[in-house]
XYZ file of C-alpha atoms in Angstrom:
587
model
C 44.040 -6.645 44.977
C 45.262 -9.015 47.736
C 46.412 -8.043 51.210
C 48.804 -10.044 53.411
C 47.040 -11.588 56.411
C 47.320 -9.967 59.819
C 48.670 -12.371 62.446
C 47.545 -12.048 66.043
C 51.172 -12.429 67.124
C 51.991 -9.261 65.186
C 49.741 -7.342 67.552
C 52.285 -7.829 70.349
C 55.192 -6.617 68.290
C 53.207 -3.712 66.816
C 55.927 -3.138 64.233
C 55.841 -0.357 61.594
C 55.295 -3.068 58.973
C 52.284 -4.339 60.930
C 50.894 -0.828 61.152
C 51.403 -0.352 57.379
C 49.562 -3.568 56.599
C 46.809 -2.569 59.016
C 46.540 0.769 57.234
C 45.957 -1.030 53.916
C 43.047 -2.887 55.499
C 41.651 0.387 56.811
C 41.850 2.053 53.389
C 40.069 -0.938 51.857
C 37.418 -0.674 54.540
C 36.840 2.992 53.698
C 36.627 2.144 49.993
C 34.090 -0.602 50.726
C 32.053 1.744 52.890
C 31.937 4.375 50.138
C 31.053 1.699 47.580
C 28.121 0.506 49.688
C 26.864 4.080 50.067
C 26.885 4.459 46.281
C 25.202 1.078 45.756
C 22.450 1.960 48.236
C 21.990 5.403 46.689
C 21.955 4.121 43.096
C 19.818 1.134 44.086
C 17.218 3.495 45.505
C 17.364 5.470 42.274
C 16.743 2.286 40.265
C 13.848 1.298 42.513
C 12.307 4.766 42.287
C 12.773 4.750 38.518
C 11.054 1.336 38.295
C 8.218 2.675 40.434
C 7.853 5.739 38.231
C 7.986 3.643 35.057
C 5.463 1.186 36.422
C 3.082 3.969 37.435
C 3.373 5.503 33.950
C 2.694 2.155 32.261
C -0.292 1.569 34.540
C -1.673 4.953 33.507
C -0.993 4.138 29.849
C -2.769 0.777 30.126
C -5.778 2.417 31.807
C -5.991 4.943 28.968
C -5.939 2.126 26.402
C -8.515 0.112 28.322
C -11.183 2.823 28.499
C -11.017 3.756 24.806
C -13.726 2.306 22.583
C -13.510 2.260 18.786
C -16.424 3.663 16.813
C -16.889 2.389 13.290
C -18.832 3.649 10.319
C -21.761 1.382 9.560
C -23.826 -0.961 11.698
C -21.728 -4.119 11.487
C -18.102 -5.161 11.780
C -15.992 -7.792 10.073
C -14.043 -10.311 12.152
C -10.890 -8.281 11.473
C -12.569 -5.082 12.686
C -13.862 -6.829 15.813
C -10.312 -8.054 16.492
C -8.938 -4.532 16.047
C -11.696 -3.024 18.224
C -10.758 -5.328 21.097
C -6.994 -4.914 20.659
C -6.542 -2.013 23.110
C -8.191 -4.035 25.879
C -5.816 -6.912 25.071
C -2.838 -4.525 25.185
C -4.025 -3.067 28.499
C -4.429 -6.536 30.020
C -0.932 -7.578 28.962
C 0.675 -4.388 30.288
C -1.293 -4.643 33.530
C -0.099 -8.207 34.081
C 3.542 -7.251 33.464
C 3.367 -4.241 35.753
C 1.683 -6.195 38.552
C 4.719 -8.476 38.570
C 7.024 -5.469 38.377
C 5.345 -3.818 41.364
C 5.879 -7.009 43.374
C 9.580 -6.729 42.522
C 9.673 -3.094 43.629
C 7.926 -3.874 46.904
C 10.498 -6.599 47.682
C 13.485 -4.645 46.351
C 14.095 -2.810 49.616
C 14.156 -6.064 51.593
C 16.308 -7.750 48.973
C 18.934 -5.052 48.413
C 18.790 -1.947 50.568
C 18.202 -3.370 54.059
C 20.915 -6.080 53.886
C 23.506 -3.594 52.657
C 22.579 -1.042 55.306
C 22.723 -3.789 57.931
C 26.231 -4.754 56.766
C 27.414 -1.172 56.946
C 25.969 -0.755 60.433
C 26.777 -4.106 62.041
C 30.083 -4.882 60.314
C 31.750 -1.734 59.084
C 30.298 0.309 61.916
C 31.507 -2.156 64.546
C 34.933 -2.307 62.900
C 35.230 1.464 63.091
C 34.301 1.359 66.778
C 36.980 -1.267 67.330
C 39.448 0.933 65.487
C 38.638 3.870 67.768
C 39.148 1.676 70.800
C 42.404 0.338 69.353
C 43.710 3.843 68.691
C 42.637 5.025 72.138
C 44.275 2.085 73.931
C 47.368 2.452 71.740
C 47.702 6.115 72.674
C 47.244 5.359 76.375
C 49.746 2.509 76.296
C 52.506 4.411 74.513
C 51.900 7.489 76.653
C 52.191 5.381 79.784
C 55.267 3.680 78.350
C 56.945 7.083 77.814
C 56.171 8.068 81.410
C 57.332 4.729 82.705
C 60.643 4.955 80.907
C 61.185 8.474 82.235
C 60.900 7.326 85.867
C 64.076 7.820 87.947
C 65.740 4.711 89.202
C 66.052 6.471 92.535
C 62.303 6.102 93.113
C 61.206 3.882 95.933
C 60.802 0.248 95.124
C 57.131 0.279 95.903
C 56.619 3.186 93.514
C 58.499 1.369 90.778
C 56.410 -1.782 91.333
C 53.181 0.220 91.060
C 54.454 1.828 87.841
C 55.327 -1.618 86.413
C 51.855 -2.954 87.283
C 50.151 0.042 85.689
C 52.209 -0.357 82.503
C 51.412 -4.078 82.366
C 47.731 -3.277 82.679
C 47.832 -0.695 79.846
C 49.873 -3.105 77.720
C 47.272 -5.839 78.267
C 44.414 -3.490 77.335
C 46.317 -2.411 74.238
C 47.065 -6.003 73.163
C 43.421 -6.986 73.761
C 42.056 -4.100 71.688
C 44.655 -4.732 68.975
C 43.756 -8.432 68.696
C 40.018 -7.663 68.623
C 40.537 -4.993 65.955
C 42.678 -7.302 63.803
C 40.057 -10.014 64.130
C 37.196 -7.649 63.247
C 38.852 -5.966 60.283
C 39.770 -9.294 58.739
C 36.251 -10.608 59.392
C 34.780 -7.655 57.467
C 37.041 -8.346 54.512
C 35.893 -11.960 54.435
C 32.182 -11.310 55.151
C 31.777 -8.744 52.416
C 32.379 -11.495 49.890
C 28.905 -12.836 50.593
C 27.142 -10.239 52.752
C 27.472 -7.667 49.944
C 27.213 -9.923 46.923
C 24.177 -11.914 48.090
C 21.757 -8.920 48.230
C 22.928 -7.688 44.830
C 22.512 -11.196 43.442
C 18.981 -11.481 44.877
C 18.013 -8.104 43.414
C 19.483 -8.997 40.032
C 17.732 -12.376 40.121
C 14.401 -10.633 40.687
C 14.975 -8.333 37.730
C 16.008 -11.212 35.489
C 13.091 -13.321 36.702
C 10.738 -10.494 35.712
C 12.476 -10.236 32.355
C 12.126 -13.996 31.922
C 8.416 -13.792 32.761
C 8.117 -10.955 30.279
C 9.767 -13.111 27.605
C 7.347 -15.951 28.367
C 4.404 -13.567 28.213
C 5.774 -12.220 24.941
C 5.853 -15.748 23.529
C 2.265 -16.281 24.664
C 1.355 -12.948 23.084
C 2.924 -13.789 19.699
C -0.056 -15.732 18.233
C -2.403 -12.862 19.086
C 0.106 -10.375 17.680
C 0.333 -12.297 14.401
C -3.447 -12.585 14.169
C -3.841 -8.871 14.857
C -1.190 -7.983 12.250
C -3.109 -10.061 9.702
C -6.336 -8.290 10.679
C -4.611 -4.923 10.343
C -3.243 -5.856 6.904
C -6.647 -7.094 5.761
C -8.326 -3.949 7.064
C -5.688 -1.786 5.372
C -6.327 -3.637 2.100
C -10.089 -3.137 2.523
C -9.471 0.537 3.236
C -7.393 0.993 0.079
C -10.063 -0.753 -1.982
C -12.838 1.344 -0.434
C -10.848 4.572 -0.718
C -10.360 4.190 -4.460
C -14.067 3.538 -4.995
C -15.025 6.429 -2.719
C -12.671 8.844 -4.461
C -14.257 7.981 -7.799
C -17.713 8.496 -6.320
C -16.627 11.824 -4.823
C -15.271 13.027 -8.165
C -18.489 12.068 -9.921
C -20.629 13.693 -7.260
C -18.774 16.987 -7.717
C -20.270 17.200 -11.222
C -23.656 19.019 -11.415
C -25.166 16.234 -13.504
C -24.820 13.852 -10.567
C -27.156 15.784 -8.299
C -30.134 13.838 -9.583
C -28.528 10.613 -8.385
C -27.946 11.712 -4.836
C -29.951 10.441 -1.868
C -30.909 7.269 -3.764
C -33.735 8.882 -5.756
C -35.965 6.180 -7.327
C -36.495 8.034 -10.615
C -34.512 9.825 -13.283
C -36.053 12.288 -15.725
C -35.064 14.701 -18.442
C -35.094 15.331 -22.195
C -34.229 12.561 -24.649
C -34.468 12.314 -28.428
C -36.064 9.188 -29.890
C -35.191 7.815 -33.323
C -38.437 7.250 -35.215
C -38.867 5.896 -38.721
C -41.474 7.484 -40.998
C -42.415 6.942 -44.566
C -40.232 9.809 -45.619
C -37.215 8.645 -43.580
C -35.813 8.763 -40.078
C -36.351 11.664 -37.699
C -35.390 12.422 -34.109
C -38.307 13.439 -31.878
C -37.804 15.257 -28.589
C -39.467 13.774 -25.468
C -39.494 14.550 -21.797
C -38.826 11.137 -20.288
C -39.092 9.682 -16.805
C -37.859 6.289 -15.625
C -39.135 4.669 -12.405
C -36.424 2.309 -11.254
C -38.591 0.242 -8.895
C -41.279 -0.583 -11.452
C -38.967 -0.305 -14.505
C -41.606 1.916 -16.114
C -40.331 4.257 -18.824
C -42.654 7.182 -19.669
C -42.212 9.350 -22.781
C -44.093 12.653 -23.052
C -43.796 14.582 -26.387
C -41.979 17.830 -25.767
C -43.478 19.483 -28.878
C -46.869 17.862 -29.594
C -48.424 18.562 -32.960
C -51.315 21.075 -32.793
C -53.937 18.945 -34.509
C -53.266 15.754 -32.526
C -53.838 14.596 -28.989
C -50.713 12.620 -28.296
C -50.509 11.462 -24.680
C -47.608 9.927 -22.767
C -46.203 6.588 -23.889
C -45.561 4.027 -21.150
C -43.089 1.208 -21.732
C -41.879 -1.600 -19.435
C -38.088 -1.871 -19.595
C -36.399 -5.210 -20.289
C -32.793 -4.127 -20.853
C -30.597 -1.208 -21.823
C -27.441 -1.119 -23.973
C -25.074 1.609 -25.099
C -24.864 2.142 -28.836
C -21.377 1.806 -30.271
C -20.110 4.981 -31.894
C -19.520 3.322 -35.260
C -23.064 1.885 -35.363
C -24.858 5.226 -35.612
C -24.102 8.712 -36.861
C -25.373 10.403 -33.700
C -23.546 10.858 -30.411
C -24.676 9.880 -26.897
C -27.076 7.138 -28.052
C -28.367 4.037 -26.270
C -31.015 1.401 -26.948
C -33.728 0.080 -24.661
C -35.638 -3.154 -25.099
C -39.252 -3.144 -23.898
C -42.078 -5.657 -23.586
C -44.428 -3.518 -25.672
C -42.215 -3.194 -28.768
C -40.554 -5.864 -30.858
C -37.572 -3.733 -31.824
C -35.286 -1.682 -29.551
C -35.994 2.012 -29.014
C -32.959 4.159 -29.859
C -32.594 7.213 -27.618
C -30.159 10.107 -27.672
C -29.078 11.864 -24.461
C -28.022 15.503 -24.303
C -24.408 14.661 -23.333
C -22.097 11.774 -22.593
C -22.509 12.347 -18.849
C -26.269 12.442 -19.248
C -26.240 9.184 -21.206
C -24.199 7.578 -18.426
C -26.793 8.706 -15.861
C -29.652 7.161 -17.824
C -27.753 3.944 -18.418
C -26.767 3.588 -14.791
C -30.357 4.176 -13.689
C -31.542 1.499 -16.153
C -28.711 -0.911 -15.255
C -27.416 -0.431 -18.783
C -24.584 -2.475 -20.201
C -21.909 -2.015 -22.760
C -22.972 -3.528 -26.080
C -20.180 -6.083 -26.057
C -20.289 -6.932 -22.378
C -22.754 -9.770 -21.945
C -22.659 -12.996 -19.987
C -22.833 -15.149 -23.127
C -20.734 -17.757 -24.933
C -18.317 -15.118 -26.197
C -17.839 -13.860 -22.649
C -17.222 -17.399 -21.368
C -14.734 -17.956 -24.174
C -12.956 -14.729 -23.256
C -12.706 -15.611 -19.548
C -11.523 -19.160 -20.297
C -8.798 -17.884 -22.623
C -7.685 -15.353 -19.996
C -7.574 -18.045 -17.311
C -5.675 -20.430 -19.568
C -3.114 -17.727 -20.348
C -2.626 -16.860 -16.659
C -2.323 -20.481 -15.539
C 0.108 -21.198 -18.374
C 2.407 -18.177 -18.094
C 1.606 -16.089 -15.024
C 0.547 -18.382 -12.190
C 3.731 -17.746 -10.182
C 4.224 -14.117 -11.210
C 4.428 -11.853 -8.182
C 1.376 -9.612 -7.796
C -0.640 -11.279 -10.571
C -4.061 -9.530 -10.844
C -2.778 -6.763 -8.572
C -0.701 -5.015 -11.221
C -2.742 -3.011 -13.721
C -2.269 -2.910 -17.471
C -2.464 0.052 -19.835
C -6.052 1.278 -20.364
C -5.372 1.746 -24.085
C -4.125 -1.826 -24.459
C -7.002 -3.191 -22.365
C -9.616 -1.449 -24.516
C -7.809 -2.555 -27.657
C -7.951 -6.183 -26.520
C -11.631 -5.965 -25.534
C -12.642 -4.279 -28.783
C -10.758 -6.877 -30.804
C -12.172 -9.867 -28.945
C -15.782 -8.682 -28.780
C -15.885 -7.348 -32.316
C -19.317 -8.324 -33.658
C -17.892 -9.250 -37.056
C -15.484 -11.882 -35.715
C -15.943 -12.256 -31.943
C -13.305 -14.256 -30.090
C -10.811 -14.180 -32.951
C -7.788 -13.029 -30.936
C -4.500 -14.832 -30.337
C -3.579 -14.195 -26.702
C -0.099 -15.629 -27.178
C 0.933 -12.985 -29.686
C 3.483 -10.395 -28.624
C 0.798 -7.690 -28.403
C -0.616 -8.892 -25.083
C 1.166 -9.208 -21.755
C -0.097 -10.698 -18.510
C -1.079 -7.314 -17.034
C -3.215 -6.416 -20.054
C -5.014 -9.778 -20.047
C -5.748 -9.824 -16.287
C -6.942 -6.201 -16.396
C -9.165 -6.948 -19.406
C -10.732 -9.919 -17.612
C -11.423 -7.812 -14.509
C -12.914 -5.096 -16.755
C -15.259 -7.619 -18.380
C -16.351 -9.136 -15.039
C -16.927 -5.671 -13.628
C -19.428 -4.887 -16.374
C -21.190 -8.248 -16.074
C -21.034 -8.724 -12.278
C -21.667 -12.354 -11.441
C -23.143 -11.787 -7.979
C -25.844 -9.137 -8.477
C -27.590 -7.302 -5.638
C -25.711 -9.144 -2.913
C -27.133 -8.577 0.538
C -24.431 -7.768 3.053
C -23.456 -10.922 4.954
C -23.273 -9.970 8.618
C -22.778 -13.386 10.205
C -20.708 -14.372 13.179
C -19.947 -18.069 12.736
C -18.227 -19.787 9.862
C -21.075 -22.262 9.418
C -23.627 -19.465 9.054
C -21.462 -17.753 6.475
C -20.981 -20.902 4.428
C -24.684 -21.658 4.576
C -25.625 -18.126 3.542
C -23.149 -18.107 0.649
C -24.297 -21.554 -0.472
C -27.893 -20.307 -0.422
C -26.847 -17.230 -2.386
C -25.123 -19.252 -5.105
C -28.140 -21.581 -5.264
C -30.323 -18.592 -6.200
C -27.992 -17.364 -8.966
C -28.960 -17.758 -12.625
C -27.294 -20.743 -14.270
C -24.849 -18.666 -16.344
C -23.835 -16.574 -13.358
C -23.222 -19.679 -11.275
C -21.238 -21.316 -14.067
C -19.071 -18.223 -14.504
C -18.573 -17.948 -10.725
C -17.493 -21.598 -10.503
C -15.065 -21.134 -13.399
C -13.514 -18.043 -11.846
C -13.302 -19.248 -8.228
C -11.643 -22.518 -9.289
C -9.048 -20.415 -11.103
C -8.518 -18.147 -8.086
C -8.023 -21.254 -5.917
C -5.224 -22.292 -8.284
C -3.679 -18.821 -8.129
C -3.779 -18.734 -4.312
C -2.247 -22.209 -4.096
C 0.909 -20.566 -5.523
C 0.845 -17.664 -3.046
C 4.345 -18.588 -1.914
C 5.576 -17.308 -5.283
C 2.950 -14.781 -6.419
C 2.161 -13.449 -2.892
C -1.554 -13.459 -3.723
C -3.523 -14.843 -0.750
C -7.329 -15.354 -0.587
C -7.543 -12.089 1.342
C -5.684 -10.228 -1.431
C -7.937 -11.822 -4.059
C -10.979 -10.765 -2.062
C -9.830 -7.155 -2.145
C -9.379 -7.347 -5.931
C -12.433 -9.358 -6.970
C -14.971 -8.300 -4.299
C -15.890 -5.006 -6.041
C -15.388 -6.713 -9.428
C -17.919 -9.532 -8.968
C -20.526 -7.613 -6.962
C -22.286 -4.322 -7.412
C -24.276 -2.327 -4.863
C -27.819 -1.250 -5.682
C -26.781 2.389 -5.485
C -23.517 4.287 -5.300
C -23.299 5.832 -1.842
C -20.631 6.174 0.815
C -22.428 3.519 2.872
C -22.308 1.148 -0.096
C -18.598 1.850 -0.544
C -17.934 0.997 3.098
C -19.691 -2.343 2.590
C -17.107 -3.367 0.005
C -15.220 -5.074 2.839
C -18.101 -7.546 3.187
C -17.995 -8.230 -0.553
C -14.277 -8.927 -0.179
C -14.987 -11.405 2.615
C -17.547 -13.250 0.433
C -14.923 -13.798 -2.283
C -12.303 -14.774 0.306
C -14.648 -17.426 1.766
C -15.555 -18.696 -1.718
C -11.846 -19.277 -2.382
C -10.954 -20.789 1.001
C -14.043 -23.030 1.171
C -14.561 -23.734 -2.520
C -15.221 -27.443 -1.967
C -17.711 -26.754 0.848
C -19.711 -24.209 -1.147
C -19.678 -26.754 -4.022
C -20.532 -24.357 -6.836
C -20.379 -27.015 -9.522
C -23.031 -29.279 -8.008
C -25.600 -26.642 -7.095
C -28.698 -27.364 -9.212
C -32.162 -25.853 -9.437
C -35.547 -27.433 -9.900
C -38.011 -24.850 -11.262
C -40.919 -27.334 -11.073
C -40.065 -27.950 -7.413
C -40.729 -24.270 -6.640
C -44.265 -24.570 -7.967
C -44.719 -27.864 -6.119
C -43.511 -26.217 -2.908
C -46.020 -23.380 -3.317
C -48.816 -25.927 -3.739
C -47.583 -27.763 -0.635
C -47.623 -24.483 1.293
C -51.258 -23.925 0.450
C -52.131 -27.556 1.298
C -50.260 -27.430 4.608
C -52.007 -24.212 5.600
C -55.335 -25.821 4.669
C -54.454 -28.756 6.941
C -53.645 -26.394 9.797
C -49.858 -26.870 9.755
C -48.413 -23.518 10.744
C -44.617 -24.125 10.891
C -44.127 -24.452 7.157
C -40.428 -23.462 7.472
C -39.682 -26.826 9.142
C -41.161 -28.543 6.113
C -39.057 -26.348 3.795
C -35.894 -27.291 5.680
C -36.692 -30.989 5.467
C -37.527 -30.693 1.786
C -34.294 -28.802 1.101
C -32.166 -31.358 2.986
C -33.745 -34.239 1.087
C -33.260 -32.789 -2.390
C -30.103 -30.701 -2.029
């Protein structure tokens, strides 16, 4: 709201209109003074609030910084290492922001409070003093004027001259104080335009500068944030995969028949019935059997020896173990073992289905139809062809699970011994979920990467070298199947924009499928994350691992052993250097 200017000439007239205009200036001055009080008060509140907030954030960052993650197991994945260090990263970022904020708070008083207080003291305060002087001189002048006008004309001339001089003096003082007051009050109105706004602007600039720095720091923080979010997602996926396996193990361990498997016991023992053929027919003989897993020695002791005979224990060296199909024998809970001592399999009967499963797991038993043979390769190739023809871009391919009944129906039909492989995948009976679940089921029972040692390596080159060495040691069929599968998974992941299946997701799905721990324990379940990483690296670095071109030279192994003996004879101790040179020349 504008005010008409106060002219110095108006001070001499001192009209009611001049006084009214002067009063408007005085009211505005009071309003400005009150406004500055509120700004100073609220500004202090803001500064104190910033101080309190900054102190709280500092305390929060210190709490984050001192916390250390503990993990189950003796090694961490890259994602877990990233997560373990995240709180220190958070603390460092918060500390950096709050250091800048504390600098703002320390300067805030000089930027905002002191200039405003100085304006109130030196400008408004001085103006009020001038007003007091103006009012005092005004009162004296008009009081003297009243007295002067009341003088009698009959007074002596000298008395009248003295009265005139006194009035002139009071009038001069009044005019002087009026002019100074008018000057000062108009100066305040003009000065507040910059003396008040400049401190507020400086304070606001500091706040916005801090906000701008915070935005820049946020931009710098974004790559780390995205990397950490990926690590968190990968770790969550690993957790879900491990949790499912651990829940299954927990359920099995609740059953009394699982007690014999606990603590990684190297043997399993109990009663079994053996099918034996005699001249008069087939009979089932009861034995107390013991299997030593390390030596693969299977010992059979007759439970009911005949009185007239001395029948001792029978020791057999295990080659393989297979479950007997229900339709192939009229007894329940049966399985066959192949041994080096006998030309035909030994058919054994367990006391229950759970007991048979224990024996088969101890002997690394397999389903009768689940072998890594030509039929299995045909099955996997047909599954891959179907997926790459009809489901390559389907969202969540391999993640969604098919019906167990349909999966078993497909497996039984394809691996039927009478006509194996005679199944039309493109018929209406099979959908993509059934086929992908059936393929995972088959690969789970014939794991391609057996007895994988946990890869705890810290550089990408070490990991690639270790995985390459691992694939080099695989049997030819296992390596061929692995190459076939990984090439397919590379194709699937190349369409991740549509199917949302990344190498990390595929690792979570196929890590436990392709690899099997030596024993089922919680520790082994927690190591699934390393199996997932192996599959993820195989997919991402398929060309570097070069599965297709890995070849073996059995004669070279024997030649190398002979060289070892010759080198030792010649006094060459560092044989490993020779091995490395030999490997680089031939591989």
